[in-house]
Structures are given as C-alpha cells and as structure tokens.
Amino acid sequence: MKIQSLFFTLYGDYVKDSGGTISSKSLIVIFKEFGFSEGAIRAGLHRMKKAGLIVGIKGENRKVSYKLSEKGMLRLLEGTRRVYEKVRRRWDNKWRIVVYNIPENNRELRDRLRRELKWLGFGMLAQSTWISPNPIEDTLKNFINDHYGSSNGIQVDIFVANYLGEPKGLVEKCWNLSEVEQAYRAFLEKWTGVLEKVSSLKSNEAFVTRILLVHEYRKFLNVDPDLPEDLLPPNWIGYTAYDLFMKLREELTPKANEFFYKVYEP
C-alpha cells in the first residue's frame, strides 16, 4: 500500500465524517501501524500536496492538519459511492459513449484519460472510443471539465445512444469478466476466514485489518465495470464478494473505531 492510497482509504472511511481534517501527528501514529517510517509519511504527504490532492492547514503551536482538496474529494466521493452503494440494478438499455481526440504529442494526457475512464467503469470499444451502460454521464461531464476542460488541443465528446446489436456481445468485446471473476474468487479465499478471527483481534489490529480490507476491495474500482445485473453472468460472484466485504467491515468496526478515536485529532 502506498501513502496516497492509505490516505484516501482512511479519509473516506473515517476523516470525512469526523470533521474533514486530520493532524499530521495523528497521521504519523496511524500510518506507522502499517509499517511506514515518519520520513516516508512526511514525504508521501508532501507529494500529495504538490499534486493538488490534499491541502495543509496550519494551526496554533505549529500544528499542521490535512484535508482533501476539491480535486481529491471529487475522486473520493465517486469511489466511495461505487464501493458502498453497490446494488443489483436493471439496465436502462442506453450506452454512454466517450470519443476523444488528443494529439500524439500529448500521449501522457491521453494515457491518463484512459486510466481514468477505466476507473469510472468504461470499456474500450475502439482506439479512442469508450463505452459504459451505467448512468454516469453527469459524473463524467463534471470529471472531464474538472480534469481536462482547460487542456489545449483536447476534444472529448460524450453521447448517450442505443445499440442495434446484441448487448452481451458488446460486453464481451469491451470487458474481460472472467478475469474480474477470478479476482473476486481470490478476494473471497483470502478474507472469508478472517470473520472467525475478529473476536481475537486487539483494537489496533482490527483497525489495520479494516483499512486493509477496504483498501483491497477498492481495487475492484479499477477492474470491475459494475455492470447492471442484466448484462452480467448468472449468479455473479461480485455480489457474494460485496456481501462478505460489508459483513466483515461491520464486524471489525467497533474495535477499529476504538483505536481510531483514541489517536485521532483534527
């Protein structure tokens, strides 16, 4: 786990609902539980601040606290929604299509856009054309405007359309659901046995376990497009993995909260 990933997981699971700021002192105590040195923690926070993901706030007696920037919060809220609001929903039979034109000399920006589209659940239909069956056009428009609206030479167009062919054939073309299924099976194999051990964990161990659980489950944002139930294989294993994730998180929460609120200061 990297400092940035840990910060986002910690912020989404705790800090966001505890006032929105956390002191550097608390971050050092917490991050050390994950094996990071104080030097590595400060360097990681500096990189995040430089990237515009977090904002430093100076208080009395040289106290420094951090909060997510607007840019960081946009990404966090979308990720949190997709992690905790997973539902078996029906498809509206519409496809959201993104077509972009980015000059060859701006390959870095193009690659970054592709990574972001994949993170939002889009699949690549053609070289510069990505699609999603999810009603995400408003989120996508805000995302594009915030990240690429002022970039010179960048053209991104968004469409909502019907497809005249077989939709599951389109799914097979754009996503490898067998790989996603394998990832879920590995998650279930790793975490199913942890339920039996929760009662024996100390508060700091429960906290670390819960953060690691959320961090690992958040990785599915990069591989699972979160398709509507009508477009998924029958008895989709992703729902089973989600149920385990929520159950285990609930079981870990009392002890994990005990540790966090003992060391937390805004």
Coordinates of C-alpha atoms in Angstrom, one line a residue:
M1 CA 0.0 0.0 0.0
K2 CA 1.2 3.5 -0.9
I3 CA 0.8 6.6 1.3
Q4 CA -1.6 8.1 -1.2
S5 CA -3.9 5.0 -1.3
L6 CA -3.8 4.7 2.5
F7 CA -4.7 8.4 2.9
F8 CA -7.7 8.1 0.6
T9 CA -9.0 4.9 2.3
L10 CA -8.5 6.5 5.8
Y11 CA -10.1 9.7 4.7
G12 CA -13.1 8.1 3.1
D13 CA -13.7 5.6 6.0
Y14 CA -13.1 7.9 8.9
V15 CA -11.9 11.5 8.4
K16 CA -14.6 12.6 6.0
D17 CA -17.2 12.1 8.7
S18 CA -15.1 13.3 11.6
G19 CA -14.8 16.9 10.7
G20 CA -12.9 16.6 7.4
T21 CA -9.3 17.3 8.8
I22 CA -6.7 15.2 10.5
S23 CA -3.5 16.3 12.1
S24 CA -0.1 15.3 10.9
K25 CA 0.6 13.9 14.4
S26 CA -2.4 11.5 14.1
L27 CA -1.4 10.5 10.6
I28 CA 2.1 9.6 11.7
V29 CA 0.7 7.4 14.6
I30 CA -1.8 5.7 12.3
F31 CA 0.5 5.2 9.3
K32 CA 3.2 3.7 11.5
E33 CA 0.7 0.9 12.2
F34 CA 1.1 0.0 8.5
G35 CA 4.9 -0.1 8.7
F36 CA 5.8 3.4 7.3
S37 CA 8.6 5.4 8.8
E38 CA 7.9 9.0 9.8
G39 CA 10.2 10.2 7.0
A40 CA 8.2 8.2 4.4
I41 CA 4.9 9.5 5.8
R42 CA 6.0 13.2 5.5
A43 CA 7.5 12.6 2.0
G44 CA 4.2 11.0 0.9
L45 CA 2.1 13.8 2.3
H46 CA 4.3 16.3 0.5
R47 CA 3.9 14.5 -2.8
M48 CA 0.1 14.5 -2.4
K49 CA 0.1 18.2 -1.5
K50 CA 2.3 19.0 -4.5
A51 CA -0.1 17.0 -6.8
G52 CA -3.0 19.1 -5.5
L53 CA -4.8 16.2 -3.8
I54 CA -4.6 17.5 -0.2
V55 CA -4.4 20.9 1.5
G56 CA -2.3 21.6 4.6
I57 CA -3.8 23.8 7.3
K58 CA -1.5 25.4 9.9
G59 CA -2.9 25.9 13.4
E60 CA -1.6 27.0 16.8
N61 CA 1.7 25.8 18.2
R62 CA 2.9 24.8 14.7
K63 CA 0.2 22.2 14.4
V64 CA -0.4 21.1 10.8
S65 CA -3.6 19.3 9.7
Y66 CA -4.6 18.0 6.3
K67 CA -7.8 17.7 4.3
L68 CA -8.6 16.6 0.8
S69 CA -8.7 19.2 -1.9
E70 CA -11.7 19.7 -4.2
K71 CA -9.9 17.6 -6.8
G72 CA -9.2 14.8 -4.3
M73 CA -12.7 14.9 -2.8
L74 CA -14.3 14.5 -6.3
R75 CA -12.4 11.3 -6.8
L76 CA -13.1 10.1 -3.3
L77 CA -16.8 10.6 -3.4
E78 CA -17.2 8.8 -6.7
G79 CA -15.1 5.9 -5.4
T80 CA -17.0 5.8 -2.1
R81 CA -20.3 5.7 -3.9
R82 CA -19.3 2.8 -6.1
V83 CA -17.8 0.9 -3.1
Y84 CA -20.7 1.3 -0.7
E85 CA -23.7 1.7 -2.9
K86 CA -23.4 -1.5 -5.0
V87 CA -26.9 -2.6 -5.9
R88 CA -28.5 -5.1 -8.2
R89 CA -29.9 -2.6 -10.7
R90 CA -31.7 -3.0 -14.0
W91 CA -30.2 -1.6 -17.2
D92 CA -31.9 1.3 -18.9
N93 CA -30.8 0.0 -22.4
K94 CA -28.6 3.1 -23.0
W95 CA -24.9 3.3 -23.7
R96 CA -22.7 6.2 -22.6
I97 CA -20.0 6.8 -25.2
V98 CA -16.9 8.9 -24.9
V99 CA -15.0 9.8 -28.0
Y100 CA -11.8 11.8 -27.7
N101 CA -9.2 13.4 -29.9
I102 CA -5.8 14.0 -28.2
P103 CA -2.7 15.0 -30.3
E104 CA 0.1 12.4 -30.5
N105 CA 2.5 14.8 -28.8
N106 CA 0.3 14.7 -25.7
R107 CA 0.5 10.9 -25.1
E108 CA 0.8 11.3 -21.4
L109 CA -2.5 13.1 -21.1
R110 CA -4.2 10.5 -23.4
D111 CA -2.9 7.6 -21.3
R112 CA -4.1 9.3 -18.1
L113 CA -7.6 9.8 -19.6
R114 CA -7.7 6.2 -20.5
R115 CA -6.8 5.2 -16.9
E116 CA -9.5 7.5 -15.6
L117 CA -12.1 6.1 -17.9
K118 CA -11.3 2.6 -16.9
W119 CA -11.5 3.6 -13.2
L120 CA -15.0 5.1 -14.0
G121 CA -16.0 1.7 -15.3
F122 CA -15.7 2.3 -19.1
G123 CA -14.5 -0.3 -21.6
M124 CA -12.6 0.4 -24.7
L125 CA -14.7 -0.2 -27.9
A126 CA -12.1 1.3 -30.3
Q127 CA -8.9 3.2 -30.0
S128 CA -10.4 6.5 -28.9
T129 CA -13.9 5.3 -28.1
W130 CA -15.0 4.1 -24.7
I131 CA -18.5 2.9 -23.5
S132 CA -20.4 2.2 -20.4
P133 CA -24.0 1.1 -19.7
N134 CA -24.2 2.9 -16.4
P135 CA -26.0 6.3 -16.0
I136 CA -22.8 8.1 -15.3
E137 CA -23.0 10.9 -17.8
D138 CA -23.3 13.7 -15.2
T139 CA -20.4 12.4 -13.2
L140 CA -18.4 12.0 -16.4
K141 CA -19.1 15.6 -17.6
N142 CA -18.0 17.0 -14.3
F143 CA -14.9 14.8 -14.2
I144 CA -13.9 15.8 -17.8
N145 CA -14.5 19.5 -17.1
D146 CA -12.5 19.4 -13.8
H147 CA -9.6 17.5 -15.2
Y148 CA -9.3 18.3 -18.9
G149 CA -11.5 21.4 -19.5
S150 CA -8.6 23.8 -19.8
S151 CA -6.2 21.5 -21.7
N152 CA -5.3 22.9 -25.1
G153 CA -5.9 20.7 -28.1
I154 CA -8.1 18.2 -26.2
Q155 CA -11.5 17.3 -27.6
V156 CA -13.8 15.0 -25.6
D157 CA -17.4 14.3 -26.8
I158 CA -20.0 12.4 -24.8
F159 CA -23.0 10.6 -26.2
V160 CA -26.0 8.6 -24.9
A161 CA -27.2 6.1 -27.5
N162 CA -28.9 2.8 -28.4
Y163 CA -27.0 -0.2 -29.7
L164 CA -28.7 -2.2 -32.5
G165 CA -26.8 -5.4 -31.9
E166 CA -26.6 -8.0 -29.1
P167 CA -25.6 -6.1 -25.8
K168 CA -23.9 -9.1 -24.2
G169 CA -21.7 -9.4 -27.3
L170 CA -20.7 -5.8 -26.8
V171 CA -19.9 -6.6 -23.1
E172 CA -17.6 -9.5 -24.1
K173 CA -15.8 -7.2 -26.6
C174 CA -15.1 -4.4 -24.1
W175 CA -14.6 -6.3 -20.7
N176 CA -13.0 -9.5 -19.6
L177 CA -15.4 -10.6 -17.0
S178 CA -13.7 -13.9 -16.4
E179 CA -10.6 -12.0 -15.1
V180 CA -12.9 -10.0 -12.8
E181 CA -14.5 -13.2 -11.6
Q182 CA -11.0 -14.7 -10.8
A183 CA -10.1 -11.5 -8.8
Y184 CA -13.3 -11.9 -6.8
R185 CA -12.6 -15.5 -6.1
A186 CA -9.1 -14.6 -4.8
F187 CA -10.7 -12.0 -2.5
L188 CA -13.2 -14.5 -1.1
E189 CA -10.5 -17.1 -0.5
K190 CA -8.3 -14.5 1.4
W191 CA -11.0 -12.8 3.5
T192 CA -13.6 -15.5 4.3
G193 CA -11.5 -16.9 7.1
V194 CA -10.9 -13.5 8.7
L195 CA -14.5 -13.5 10.1
E196 CA -13.6 -16.2 12.5
K197 CA -10.6 -14.2 13.9
V198 CA -12.3 -10.8 14.5
S199 CA -13.1 -11.5 18.2
S200 CA -9.4 -12.2 19.0
L201 CA -8.0 -9.0 17.4
K202 CA -6.8 -6.1 19.5
S203 CA -8.2 -2.7 18.6
N204 CA -5.2 -1.6 16.6
E205 CA -5.2 -4.9 14.8
A206 CA -8.9 -4.6 14.0
F207 CA -8.3 -1.1 12.6
V208 CA -5.4 -2.2 10.4
T209 CA -7.4 -5.1 9.2
R210 CA -10.4 -3.0 8.4
I211 CA -8.4 -0.4 6.5
L212 CA -6.6 -3.2 4.5
L213 CA -10.0 -4.8 3.8
V214 CA -11.4 -1.5 2.4
H215 CA -8.2 -0.8 0.5
E216 CA -8.2 -4.2 -1.1
Y217 CA -11.9 -4.0 -2.0
R218 CA -11.4 -0.6 -3.5
K219 CA -9.0 -2.1 -6.1
F220 CA -12.1 -3.5 -7.8
L221 CA -12.8 0.0 -9.0
N222 CA -10.0 -0.5 -11.4
V223 CA -11.1 -3.9 -12.7
D224 CA -14.9 -4.3 -12.3
P225 CA -17.1 -2.0 -14.5
D226 CA -20.0 -2.6 -12.1
L227 CA -22.4 -3.5 -14.9
P228 CA -26.2 -3.8 -14.5
E229 CA -27.4 -7.2 -13.5
D230 CA -29.0 -7.9 -16.9
L231 CA -25.5 -7.7 -18.5
L232 CA -23.8 -10.0 -16.0
P233 CA -23.4 -13.8 -16.0
P234 CA -26.0 -15.5 -13.8
N235 CA -25.1 -15.8 -10.0
W236 CA -22.5 -13.1 -10.4
I237 CA -19.7 -13.7 -7.8
G238 CA -19.2 -10.0 -7.3
Y239 CA -22.4 -9.8 -5.3
T240 CA -21.1 -12.5 -2.9
A241 CA -17.8 -10.7 -2.5
Y242 CA -19.6 -7.5 -1.7
D243 CA -21.7 -9.2 0.9
L244 CA -18.6 -10.6 2.6
F245 CA -16.9 -7.2 2.4
M246 CA -19.8 -5.4 4.1
K247 CA -20.2 -8.1 6.8
L248 CA -16.6 -8.2 7.7
R249 CA -16.3 -4.4 7.8
E250 CA -19.3 -4.3 10.1
E251 CA -17.7 -6.9 12.4
L252 CA -14.4 -5.1 12.6
T253 CA -15.9 -1.6 13.1
P254 CA -16.4 -1.5 16.9
K255 CA -12.8 -2.4 17.8
A256 CA -11.4 -0.4 14.8
N257 CA -13.3 2.7 15.9
E258 CA -11.9 2.3 19.4
F259 CA -8.4 2.6 18.1
F260 CA -9.0 5.4 15.7
Y261 CA -10.8 7.8 18.0
K262 CA -8.1 7.2 20.7
V263 CA -5.4 8.6 18.4
Y264 CA -7.4 11.0 16.2
E265 CA -7.2 14.8 16.4
P266 CA -8.5 17.1 13.7

